Amino acid sequence: MAHSTVISVSLLSFLLQLFSYVFSFSFPSPTIDALEHLLVDTSGFNSADFLRGITPCSNYVSGSQTLGRETSGQWQRVMFHDFVTADISSGTGGVDASIGFESSREENSGSAFNDTFNYMAPYVSAAVSMADLLALGTVVAVGSCGGPQIPLRGGRIDAAGPGRSGVPEPQTNLEETLSEFASAGFNREDAIGLTACGHTMGKVHNGGFPTVVNSSAITPDNTGGGVSFDSTPYAFDDHVVHEYLDWTGQRGGPLVTSFNETSRSDLRLYLSDNNVTMKELSQSSEYFTSRCVELYTRMINTVPSTVTLTDVITPMPLKPINLTLSISPSINTHKRSNSSINGQTMTLTGYIRHLSPSPQNLPLTLTPYPRSSSSSCSTHPLSIPLPPSTHQSSTPYGTATYHPISLTLPVSQGLSGFSISSSSSTTSTFFPLDDRLLFQPRMSSFTPTSVVVVVVAAVLRSPNNRSIANVTATFAIPRAQPGTLAPKIYRQTVPMRILNLNDNNNNTAVGAGGYEFYSANIPTEISISNLIGVGGKGASVDFEAIFSNGDGEVVRSTFNDLSLITTTTATTATTAKE
């Protein structure tokens, strides 16, 4: 029977040629863990930094604020353009990031597409696709700018090339517009509702649409000539509906009021059912919000039929952060041929993030479970109180408090998981671990001058002490690809070789503490430009070690998010940090 453990790896930062890094498990899976981090951890300690692009909601992260552009509106527009060319009858298209290959098409005029992909590229990894990031961008753009929280799922797969054309344009006639929406699974009422929801934020610019917006919109503080859809372009609200129906404010925006009648695509759509749908949307802000949640959820979940999305990602009240379990060595990592290791203890370190509606620092308790037990069986002798934390961060879902973990355990007992309980609850949360294959951060190394990355794994021998075979590491590298700004994940598998370590008495210690140690190098053809060049910030490196023990059992552990980030000064960590 196959067993699986997921372990993630993050390189926090380095100064010029100095590398530092931390390795950690992912809960409950790499994709859900990573997207939950981006969704929840938006500021302060452990910030993912993703929300920076739309903070404040009027921000334009890709250039001068005088251009009149708005990143939060851009992200929603890019999502719509990626989605609307879906063909649900054939199960193709939808949210697959194919829009990155299509930015030169006339129907995708404007800077929003390249701006968005440039910003999101550094967050692409083997766990999180660009298509997932487009969905996430829409969710946070709405939820952080006064709108509702839209349910987010992960698991989207990026397209390998462009999809079909067919995004409705300002001059597209009504029949063609409704036909494109129908192909994507949206009827007339859906099309009107999604358009109104999508046009409560953002602007249309003379620079990209001179046949829609007159050049008179250009001013020194609005050099792109942007004109908004309603009087609150930086807030997700129902003003666009009321201003259209009452003919006040922006009256629905330039796609309703354009000097060029041919470009009044929103007006044609709204009037196609004599304003019935718009009047329904105006009945209350609660109805408008609920309808937008429904339509946006359908939009971001429209994916090719071959894609299976994860469950809805919900903020975890208790979540391990940067959790590392490794054999406690005493070795010289620069002289492995003469290294020593006692191998009698293993160390669990990291943080527990406690998410609560209001600021608090309630005591937490950690209870470890030996290798042979489960949450219902006997435990290690003691439950350990976790110290109070000095680290708190504000999130869209409450206050996050971080409790540090530092626990040393006998290797002979091992660790199958641990539970966390709070004084405010009568229940506990159990987090399973598999200690049969562990990444060894203190035995691994980074050589900055040649970018040699040596990874070491500890493999627990089978009970009958038979030899271990077929140990490999699979490296997944985000690299630039032609035709789009979205990185592509390239994978390469290499064999891992056994390390011969010595104990303190100079005796051979292969298998010390029941473990054997294996190492592998990132393939030499993967250059420094591949590792740190994607998106101008940093890439992530995922790798997988697979082995068959003497009983023929296959055990897999996946290590994720080894981020190499370089600047001329200290960088900001993208995971938990001081």
Coordinates of C-alpha atoms in Angstrom, one line a residue:
M1 CA 0.0 0.0 0.0
A2 CA 1.4 3.5 -0.9
H3 CA 1.6 6.2 1.8
S4 CA 2.1 9.9 1.2
T5 CA 3.5 12.7 3.2
V6 CA 3.7 16.3 2.0
I7 CA 6.5 18.5 3.0
S8 CA 7.1 22.1 1.8
V9 CA 10.4 24.0 1.6
S10 CA 10.8 27.8 1.6
L11 CA 14.0 29.6 1.2
L12 CA 13.3 32.8 3.0
S13 CA 15.9 35.2 1.8
F14 CA 19.6 35.8 1.2
L15 CA 22.0 38.7 1.2
L16 CA 23.8 38.8 -2.1
Q17 CA 25.6 35.4 -1.9
L18 CA 24.3 34.4 1.5
F19 CA 21.4 31.8 1.5
S20 CA 19.1 31.1 4.4
Y21 CA 16.1 28.7 4.3
V22 CA 13.4 26.9 6.2
F23 CA 11.7 23.7 5.3
S24 CA 8.1 22.8 6.4
F25 CA 5.2 20.4 6.0
S26 CA 2.1 21.4 4.1
F27 CA -1.4 20.9 5.6
P28 CA -3.6 19.5 4.3
S29 CA -2.0 19.5 0.8
P30 CA 0.5 21.7 -1.0
T31 CA -2.2 23.4 -3.1
I32 CA -4.6 24.1 -0.3
D33 CA -1.8 25.1 2.1
A34 CA -0.3 27.5 -0.4
L35 CA -3.6 29.1 -1.5
E36 CA -4.9 29.4 2.1
H37 CA -1.6 31.2 2.9
L38 CA -2.1 33.6 0.1
L39 CA -5.7 34.2 0.9
V40 CA -5.4 34.6 4.7
D41 CA -1.9 35.8 5.5
T42 CA -2.1 39.3 4.0
S43 CA 0.1 41.4 6.4
G44 CA 2.6 41.5 9.1
F45 CA 4.3 38.3 10.5
N46 CA 4.0 35.5 8.0
S47 CA 2.6 37.7 5.2
A48 CA 2.4 36.2 1.8
D49 CA 2.5 39.7 0.4
F50 CA 0.0 38.9 -2.4
L51 CA -2.5 41.6 -1.3
R52 CA 0.2 44.3 -1.7
G53 CA -0.8 44.7 -5.3
I54 CA -4.3 46.0 -4.5
T55 CA -3.6 47.9 -1.2
P56 CA -5.3 50.3 -1.2
C57 CA -8.0 49.3 -3.7
S58 CA -7.2 52.3 -5.8
N59 CA -3.6 51.2 -6.2
Y60 CA -1.9 50.6 -9.6
V61 CA 1.0 48.3 -8.7
S62 CA 2.5 48.2 -12.2
G63 CA 3.2 51.9 -12.8
S64 CA 2.5 55.5 -12.0
Q65 CA -0.7 56.3 -10.1
T66 CA -1.4 59.2 -12.5
L67 CA -2.2 56.7 -15.3
G68 CA -5.6 56.2 -13.8
R69 CA -5.4 52.5 -13.8
E70 CA -6.6 50.2 -11.0
T71 CA -5.0 46.8 -10.3
S72 CA -8.1 45.5 -8.5
G73 CA -10.2 46.1 -11.5
Q74 CA -7.5 44.7 -13.8
W75 CA -7.5 41.4 -12.0
Q76 CA -11.3 41.0 -12.4
R77 CA -11.1 41.9 -16.1
V78 CA -8.3 39.4 -16.8
M79 CA -10.4 36.7 -15.1
F80 CA -13.4 37.4 -17.2
H81 CA -11.5 37.4 -20.4
D82 CA -9.9 34.0 -19.5
F83 CA -13.3 32.5 -18.6
V84 CA -15.7 33.8 -21.2
T85 CA -14.2 31.8 -24.2
A86 CA -15.0 28.5 -22.5
D87 CA -17.0 26.0 -24.5
I88 CA -18.8 23.9 -21.9
S89 CA -20.3 21.6 -24.5
S90 CA -16.9 20.3 -25.5
G91 CA -15.4 20.7 -22.0
T92 CA -12.6 23.1 -23.1
G93 CA -11.4 26.5 -22.2
G94 CA -12.5 28.5 -19.1
V95 CA -10.1 29.5 -16.4
D96 CA -6.8 28.0 -17.6
A97 CA -4.5 31.0 -17.9
S98 CA -4.6 30.7 -21.7
I99 CA -5.3 34.4 -21.8
G100 CA -1.5 34.9 -21.2
F101 CA -0.9 33.6 -24.8
E102 CA -3.7 35.8 -26.1
S103 CA -2.8 39.3 -24.9
S104 CA -1.9 40.6 -28.4
R105 CA -5.4 39.9 -29.7
E106 CA -7.6 43.0 -30.4
E107 CA -10.3 41.6 -28.1
N108 CA -7.7 41.8 -25.2
S109 CA -6.7 45.4 -25.6
G110 CA -4.9 47.2 -22.8
S111 CA -2.2 46.6 -20.3
A112 CA -4.2 44.6 -17.7
F113 CA -3.1 41.2 -19.0
N114 CA 0.7 41.6 -19.0
D115 CA 0.4 43.7 -15.8
T116 CA -1.4 40.9 -14.0
F117 CA 0.8 38.1 -15.2
N118 CA 4.0 40.0 -14.4
Y119 CA 2.8 40.5 -10.8
M120 CA 1.5 37.0 -10.3
A121 CA 4.4 35.0 -12.0
P122 CA 6.6 34.8 -8.9
Y123 CA 3.8 33.0 -7.0
V124 CA 3.5 30.2 -9.5
S125 CA 4.8 26.9 -8.3
A126 CA 4.2 23.2 -8.7
A127 CA 1.5 23.6 -6.1
V128 CA -0.2 26.7 -7.4
S129 CA -0.9 27.4 -11.1
M130 CA -1.3 30.8 -12.8
A131 CA -5.0 29.9 -13.3
D132 CA -5.4 29.4 -9.6
L133 CA -3.8 32.8 -9.0
L134 CA -6.2 34.5 -11.4
A135 CA -9.1 33.0 -9.4
L136 CA -7.4 34.1 -6.2
G137 CA -6.8 37.6 -7.5
T138 CA -10.6 38.0 -8.3
V139 CA -11.5 36.6 -4.8
V140 CA -9.2 39.1 -2.9
A141 CA -10.0 42.0 -5.2
V142 CA -13.7 41.7 -4.4
G143 CA -13.3 40.7 -0.7
S144 CA -10.7 43.3 0.2
C145 CA -12.5 46.2 -1.5
G146 CA -15.8 46.1 0.4
G147 CA -17.3 43.1 -1.3
P148 CA -18.2 39.6 -0.2
Q149 CA -15.9 36.7 0.3
I150 CA -16.2 34.4 -2.7
P151 CA -15.5 30.7 -2.1
L152 CA -12.1 29.7 -3.5
R153 CA -11.1 26.3 -4.8
G154 CA -7.7 25.2 -6.2
G155 CA -6.4 22.7 -8.6
R156 CA -6.7 24.6 -11.9
I157 CA -4.3 23.5 -14.7
D158 CA -2.5 26.0 -16.9
A159 CA -3.1 25.7 -20.7
A160 CA -0.1 24.9 -22.9
G161 CA -1.1 27.4 -25.5
P162 CA -3.8 29.9 -26.6
G163 CA -7.5 29.0 -26.6
R164 CA -10.2 30.1 -29.0
S165 CA -11.1 33.7 -29.5
G166 CA -14.5 35.2 -28.8
V167 CA -14.3 37.7 -25.9
P168 CA -17.2 40.2 -26.4
E169 CA -15.9 43.6 -27.4
P170 CA -17.6 47.1 -27.1
Q171 CA -18.6 46.9 -30.8
T172 CA -19.8 43.3 -30.7
N173 CA -23.5 43.0 -31.5
L174 CA -26.0 41.7 -28.9
E175 CA -26.6 38.3 -30.6
E176 CA -22.9 37.5 -30.7
T177 CA -22.4 38.7 -27.1
L178 CA -25.2 36.5 -25.8
S179 CA -23.9 33.5 -27.9
E180 CA -20.4 33.8 -26.3
F181 CA -21.9 33.9 -22.8
A182 CA -24.1 30.9 -23.7
S183 CA -21.1 28.9 -24.8
A184 CA -19.5 29.5 -21.4
G185 CA -22.7 28.4 -19.7
F186 CA -24.3 31.8 -18.9
N187 CA -27.8 32.8 -20.1
R188 CA -29.0 36.3 -20.7
E189 CA -29.8 37.0 -17.1
D190 CA -26.5 35.6 -16.0
A191 CA -24.7 37.7 -18.6
I192 CA -26.3 40.9 -17.5
G193 CA -25.7 40.2 -13.8
L194 CA -22.0 39.2 -14.3
T195 CA -21.4 42.4 -16.4
A196 CA -23.0 44.6 -13.7
C197 CA -21.0 42.8 -10.9
G198 CA -17.8 43.1 -13.0
H199 CA -18.3 46.8 -13.7
T200 CA -18.8 48.0 -10.1
M201 CA -15.0 48.5 -10.1
G202 CA -12.5 49.6 -12.7
K203 CA -12.4 51.9 -15.6
V204 CA -12.3 52.1 -19.4
H205 CA -9.3 54.0 -20.8
N206 CA -8.9 56.1 -23.8
G207 CA -5.4 54.6 -24.3
G208 CA -6.9 51.2 -24.9
F209 CA -10.3 52.1 -26.2
P210 CA -10.3 55.4 -28.1
T211 CA -13.5 54.5 -29.8
V212 CA -15.2 54.2 -26.4
V213 CA -13.6 57.0 -24.3
N214 CA -12.9 60.4 -25.8
S215 CA -9.4 61.9 -25.4
S216 CA -11.0 64.7 -23.3
A217 CA -10.8 62.3 -20.4
I218 CA -7.0 62.7 -20.3
T219 CA -5.7 65.0 -17.6
P220 CA -2.4 65.4 -15.8
D221 CA -3.7 63.1 -13.0
N222 CA -5.3 60.7 -15.4
T223 CA -2.9 60.4 -18.3
G224 CA -4.5 57.1 -19.5
G225 CA -7.9 58.8 -19.8
G226 CA -9.7 56.4 -17.5
V227 CA -13.5 56.7 -17.0
S228 CA -15.2 54.7 -14.3
F229 CA -18.4 52.7 -14.4
D230 CA -19.8 54.3 -11.3
S231 CA -18.9 57.0 -8.7
T232 CA -17.2 54.5 -6.4
P233 CA -14.7 52.7 -8.8
Y234 CA -12.5 51.4 -5.9
A235 CA -15.3 49.7 -4.0
F236 CA -17.4 46.6 -4.7
D237 CA -20.9 47.8 -4.3
D238 CA -24.3 48.2 -6.2
H239 CA -23.8 51.8 -7.2
V240 CA -23.3 50.9 -10.8
V241 CA -26.9 49.5 -10.9
H242 CA -28.5 52.4 -9.2
E243 CA -26.6 55.1 -11.1
Y244 CA -27.6 53.4 -14.4
L245 CA -31.3 53.0 -13.5
D246 CA -31.5 56.5 -11.9
W247 CA -29.4 58.1 -14.6
T248 CA -27.2 59.7 -12.0
G249 CA -23.4 59.8 -11.4
Q250 CA -21.6 57.8 -14.1
R251 CA -24.9 56.5 -15.4
G252 CA -23.5 53.0 -15.8
G253 CA -20.2 54.0 -17.3
P254 CA -18.7 54.6 -20.8
L255 CA -20.0 51.3 -22.2
V256 CA -23.5 52.8 -21.6
T257 CA -22.8 56.4 -22.4
S258 CA -20.0 56.4 -25.0
F259 CA -20.0 59.1 -27.6
N260 CA -19.8 56.2 -30.1
E261 CA -23.2 54.4 -30.2
T262 CA -21.6 51.3 -31.6
S263 CA -19.5 50.9 -28.4
R264 CA -22.4 51.0 -26.0
S265 CA -22.2 47.2 -25.4
D266 CA -23.4 47.4 -21.7
L267 CA -26.4 49.4 -22.7
R268 CA -27.4 46.9 -25.4
L269 CA -27.1 44.1 -22.9
Y270 CA -29.0 45.8 -20.1
L271 CA -31.8 46.8 -22.4
S272 CA -32.1 43.4 -24.0
D273 CA -34.7 42.3 -21.3
N274 CA -36.0 45.8 -20.8
N275 CA -33.9 46.4 -17.7
V276 CA -35.7 43.5 -15.8
T277 CA -32.5 42.0 -14.5
M278 CA -31.0 45.4 -13.6
K279 CA -34.1 46.2 -11.6
E280 CA -33.9 42.9 -9.8
L281 CA -30.3 43.6 -8.9
S282 CA -31.3 47.0 -7.5
Q283 CA -33.9 45.6 -5.0
S284 CA -31.3 45.5 -2.2
S285 CA -27.6 45.5 -1.6
E286 CA -27.9 42.1 0.0
Y287 CA -29.5 40.7 -3.1
F288 CA -26.9 42.3 -5.4
T289 CA -24.1 40.8 -3.2
S290 CA -25.6 37.3 -3.1
R291 CA -26.1 37.3 -6.9
C292 CA -22.6 38.5 -7.5
V293 CA -21.2 35.7 -5.3
E294 CA -23.2 33.1 -7.2
L295 CA -22.1 34.4 -10.6
Y296 CA -18.4 35.0 -9.7
T297 CA -18.2 31.5 -8.1
R298 CA -19.5 29.9 -11.3
M299 CA -17.1 32.0 -13.4
I300 CA -13.9 31.1 -11.5
N301 CA -14.9 27.5 -11.3
T302 CA -15.5 27.1 -15.0
V303 CA -12.6 24.9 -16.0
P304 CA -11.8 22.3 -18.6
S305 CA -13.7 19.0 -18.1
T306 CA -10.4 17.2 -17.4
V307 CA -9.8 19.4 -14.3
T308 CA -10.9 18.4 -10.8
L309 CA -11.0 21.3 -8.3
T310 CA -10.2 21.0 -4.6
D311 CA -12.8 21.5 -1.9
V312 CA -13.5 25.1 -0.9
I313 CA -10.5 26.5 0.9
T314 CA -11.5 27.8 4.3
P315 CA -9.3 29.6 6.7
M316 CA -7.9 27.1 9.2
P317 CA -8.4 28.2 12.9
L318 CA -5.3 26.2 13.8
K319 CA -2.6 25.7 11.2
P320 CA 1.1 24.6 11.4
I321 CA 3.4 27.1 9.8
N322 CA 7.0 26.4 8.7
L323 CA 6.8 23.0 10.6
T324 CA 10.0 21.0 10.3
L325 CA 10.8 17.5 11.6
S326 CA 14.3 16.3 11.1
I327 CA 17.0 14.1 12.7
S328 CA 19.2 16.0 15.1
P329 CA 22.7 15.8 13.5
S330 CA 26.1 16.9 14.6
I331 CA 27.8 17.1 11.3
N332 CA 30.1 19.2 9.1
T333 CA 27.9 19.8 6.0
H334 CA 31.0 21.0 4.1
K335 CA 32.9 17.7 4.6
R336 CA 30.3 15.0 4.2
S337 CA 32.9 12.2 3.9
N338 CA 33.9 12.7 7.5
S339 CA 30.5 13.8 8.9
S340 CA 29.2 12.5 12.2
I341 CA 25.7 12.1 13.4
N342 CA 24.3 10.7 16.7
G343 CA 20.8 10.1 15.2
Q344 CA 19.2 9.5 18.6
T345 CA 16.8 12.4 18.6
M346 CA 14.5 14.3 16.2
T347 CA 13.4 17.9 16.4
L348 CA 10.0 19.4 15.6
T349 CA 10.1 23.2 15.1
G350 CA 7.9 25.8 13.6
Y351 CA 4.7 27.7 14.6
I352 CA 1.0 27.2 15.2
R353 CA -1.1 29.9 13.7
H354 CA -4.2 30.5 15.8
L355 CA -6.8 32.4 13.9
S356 CA -9.6 34.1 15.9
P357 CA -12.2 36.8 15.3
S358 CA -10.6 39.2 17.8
P359 CA -7.0 39.7 19.1
Q360 CA -6.2 37.2 21.8
N361 CA -3.3 35.0 23.0
L362 CA -4.9 32.0 24.5
P363 CA -2.7 29.1 25.7
L364 CA -2.3 26.2 23.3
T365 CA -1.2 22.6 24.1
L366 CA 0.6 20.2 21.7
T367 CA 0.3 16.5 22.3
P368 CA 2.7 14.3 20.2
Y369 CA 1.9 10.8 19.0
P370 CA 4.6 8.1 18.5
R371 CA 5.2 6.5 15.1
S372 CA 3.2 3.4 16.0
S373 CA 0.2 5.2 17.4
S374 CA -2.7 7.4 16.2
S375 CA -4.7 10.2 17.8
S376 CA -6.7 7.6 19.7
C377 CA -3.8 5.7 21.0
S378 CA -1.1 6.2 23.6
T379 CA 1.0 9.3 23.4
H380 CA 4.4 10.5 24.3
P381 CA 4.5 11.0 28.1
L382 CA 3.7 14.7 28.1
S383 CA 1.5 17.2 26.5
I384 CA 3.5 20.3 25.9
P385 CA 2.1 23.8 26.5
L386 CA 3.1 26.2 23.7
P387 CA 4.5 29.5 24.8
P388 CA 2.6 32.7 24.2
S389 CA 3.5 34.5 21.1
T390 CA 4.7 38.1 20.5
H391 CA 3.7 37.8 16.8
Q392 CA 0.2 38.8 15.8
S393 CA -1.1 39.8 12.4
S394 CA -4.4 41.2 11.1
T395 CA -6.1 39.2 8.4
P396 CA -9.4 39.5 6.5
Y397 CA -10.6 36.6 8.6
G398 CA -9.5 37.8 12.0
T399 CA -6.4 38.1 14.1
A400 CA -3.6 35.5 13.6
T401 CA -1.5 34.7 16.6
Y402 CA 1.7 32.6 16.2
H403 CA 2.9 30.2 18.9
P404 CA 6.4 28.8 18.5
I405 CA 7.2 25.1 18.6
S406 CA 10.5 23.5 19.7
L407 CA 10.2 19.9 20.7
T408 CA 12.9 17.1 20.8
L409 CA 11.8 13.5 20.6
P410 CA 13.6 10.1 20.7
V411 CA 14.1 8.8 17.1
S412 CA 13.2 5.3 18.4
Q413 CA 9.7 6.5 19.1
G414 CA 9.3 8.7 16.1
L415 CA 6.3 10.9 15.4
S416 CA 3.0 10.0 13.6
G417 CA 1.4 13.3 14.2
F418 CA 0.3 15.7 16.9
S419 CA -2.8 17.4 18.2
I420 CA -3.3 21.0 19.2
S421 CA -5.9 22.1 21.7
S422 CA -6.9 25.5 23.0
S423 CA -8.2 26.6 26.4
S424 CA -11.2 28.1 24.6
S425 CA -12.3 24.8 23.1
T426 CA -13.1 21.3 24.3
T427 CA -11.9 19.7 21.1
S428 CA -8.5 19.3 19.6
T429 CA -7.1 19.3 16.0
F430 CA -4.9 16.4 14.9
F431 CA -2.2 16.8 12.3
P432 CA -0.9 13.6 10.8
L433 CA 2.8 13.2 9.9
D434 CA 4.8 10.5 8.2
D435 CA 8.4 10.3 9.6
R436 CA 9.6 7.5 7.2
L437 CA 11.0 10.1 4.8
L438 CA 12.3 13.4 6.1
F439 CA 14.1 16.2 4.4
Q440 CA 17.3 17.2 6.3
P441 CA 17.8 21.0 6.1
R442 CA 20.9 21.0 8.3
M443 CA 22.6 18.4 6.1
S444 CA 21.6 20.1 2.9
S445 CA 23.5 23.0 1.4
F446 CA 23.4 25.8 -1.1
T447 CA 26.6 26.9 -2.9
P448 CA 25.9 30.5 -4.1
T449 CA 28.8 30.8 -6.4
S450 CA 27.7 27.9 -8.6
V451 CA 24.1 27.6 -7.4
V452 CA 24.6 24.0 -6.4
V453 CA 21.7 22.9 -4.3
V454 CA 22.3 19.6 -2.4
V455 CA 19.2 18.0 -0.8
V456 CA 19.4 15.3 1.8
A457 CA 16.6 12.9 2.8
A458 CA 16.5 10.6 5.8
V459 CA 14.8 7.3 5.0
L460 CA 13.5 5.0 7.7
R461 CA 14.6 1.4 7.1
S462 CA 12.0 -1.4 7.1
P463 CA 11.6 -3.4 10.3
N464 CA 13.5 -6.4 8.9
N465 CA 16.5 -4.2 8.0
R466 CA 16.5 -5.0 4.3
S467 CA 18.2 -2.5 2.1
I468 CA 16.4 0.5 0.6
A469 CA 16.4 0.9 -3.2
N470 CA 15.2 3.3 -5.9
V471 CA 15.6 6.5 -4.1
T472 CA 15.0 9.5 -6.5
A473 CA 14.3 13.2 -6.3
T474 CA 12.1 15.0 -8.8
F475 CA 12.8 18.7 -9.2
A476 CA 10.0 21.0 -10.5
I477 CA 11.3 24.3 -11.7
P478 CA 9.1 27.2 -12.9
R479 CA 10.8 28.5 -16.0
A480 CA 10.0 31.2 -18.6
Q481 CA 8.1 29.9 -21.7
P482 CA 7.5 31.5 -25.1
G483 CA 4.2 33.3 -25.8
T484 CA 3.1 34.1 -22.2
L485 CA 4.4 35.6 -19.0
A486 CA 3.2 32.6 -17.0
P487 CA 6.0 30.3 -16.0
K488 CA 5.9 26.7 -17.0
I489 CA 6.7 23.9 -14.5
Y490 CA 9.5 21.7 -15.8
R491 CA 10.2 18.5 -13.9
Q492 CA 13.4 16.4 -13.9
T493 CA 14.0 13.2 -11.9
V494 CA 17.5 12.3 -10.6
P495 CA 18.8 9.4 -8.5
M496 CA 19.6 10.0 -4.9
R497 CA 22.8 8.4 -3.6
I498 CA 23.5 7.1 -0.1
L499 CA 25.7 9.1 2.3
N500 CA 28.2 7.3 4.4
L501 CA 28.3 9.1 7.7
N502 CA 30.5 8.4 10.8
D503 CA 29.4 8.4 14.4
N504 CA 31.4 10.1 17.2
N505 CA 33.6 7.0 17.5
N506 CA 34.4 7.0 13.8
N507 CA 32.3 4.0 13.3
T508 CA 30.2 3.7 10.2
A509 CA 26.8 5.2 11.0
V510 CA 24.8 4.5 7.8
G511 CA 21.2 4.0 9.2
A512 CA 21.9 5.8 12.5
G513 CA 18.8 5.9 14.5
G514 CA 17.1 3.6 12.1
Y515 CA 17.5 6.0 9.1
E516 CA 19.7 6.0 6.1
F517 CA 20.6 9.2 4.4
Y518 CA 20.5 10.0 0.7
S519 CA 21.5 13.1 -1.3
A520 CA 20.9 14.6 -4.7
N521 CA 21.9 17.8 -6.6
I522 CA 19.6 20.0 -8.6
P523 CA 20.5 19.2 -12.2
T524 CA 23.4 21.3 -13.5
E525 CA 21.5 22.4 -16.6
I526 CA 19.2 24.4 -14.4
S527 CA 20.9 27.7 -14.3
I528 CA 20.8 30.7 -11.9
S529 CA 18.6 32.6 -14.5
N530 CA 16.1 29.7 -14.3
L531 CA 16.0 29.8 -10.5
I532 CA 15.7 33.5 -9.8
G533 CA 14.6 35.1 -13.1
V534 CA 10.9 34.2 -13.4
G535 CA 8.8 37.3 -12.9
G536 CA 11.8 39.3 -11.7
K537 CA 11.5 38.2 -8.1
G538 CA 12.1 34.6 -7.4
A539 CA 11.2 31.0 -8.5
S540 CA 10.2 28.1 -6.4
V541 CA 11.7 24.6 -6.6
D542 CA 9.7 21.6 -5.7
F543 CA 11.2 18.1 -5.4
E544 CA 10.0 14.7 -4.6
A545 CA 11.9 11.7 -3.1
I546 CA 10.5 8.3 -3.9
F547 CA 11.9 5.0 -2.5
S548 CA 11.0 1.4 -2.2
N549 CA 12.0 -0.3 1.0
G550 CA 12.9 -4.0 1.3
D551 CA 9.3 -5.0 1.6
G552 CA 8.4 -3.5 -1.8
E553 CA 6.4 -0.6 -0.3
V554 CA 6.7 2.8 -2.0
V555 CA 6.7 6.0 0.1
R556 CA 6.6 9.4 -1.4
S557 CA 7.2 12.8 0.2
T558 CA 6.9 16.0 -1.7
F559 CA 9.0 19.1 -0.7
N560 CA 7.6 22.4 -1.9
D561 CA 8.4 26.0 -2.4
L562 CA 12.2 26.3 -2.3
S563 CA 12.1 30.0 -3.2
L564 CA 15.4 31.6 -4.2
I565 CA 15.0 35.4 -3.9
T566 CA 17.9 37.8 -4.6
T567 CA 18.2 41.6 -4.3
T568 CA 21.1 43.9 -3.5
T569 CA 19.8 44.2 0.1
A570 CA 18.0 41.9 2.5
T571 CA 14.8 40.5 1.1
T572 CA 11.5 40.2 2.8
A573 CA 10.6 36.6 3.7
T574 CA 7.5 35.2 2.1
T575 CA 6.8 32.8 5.0
A576 CA 7.0 33.1 8.8
K577 CA 9.8 35.3 9.8
E578 CA 11.1 37.6 12.5

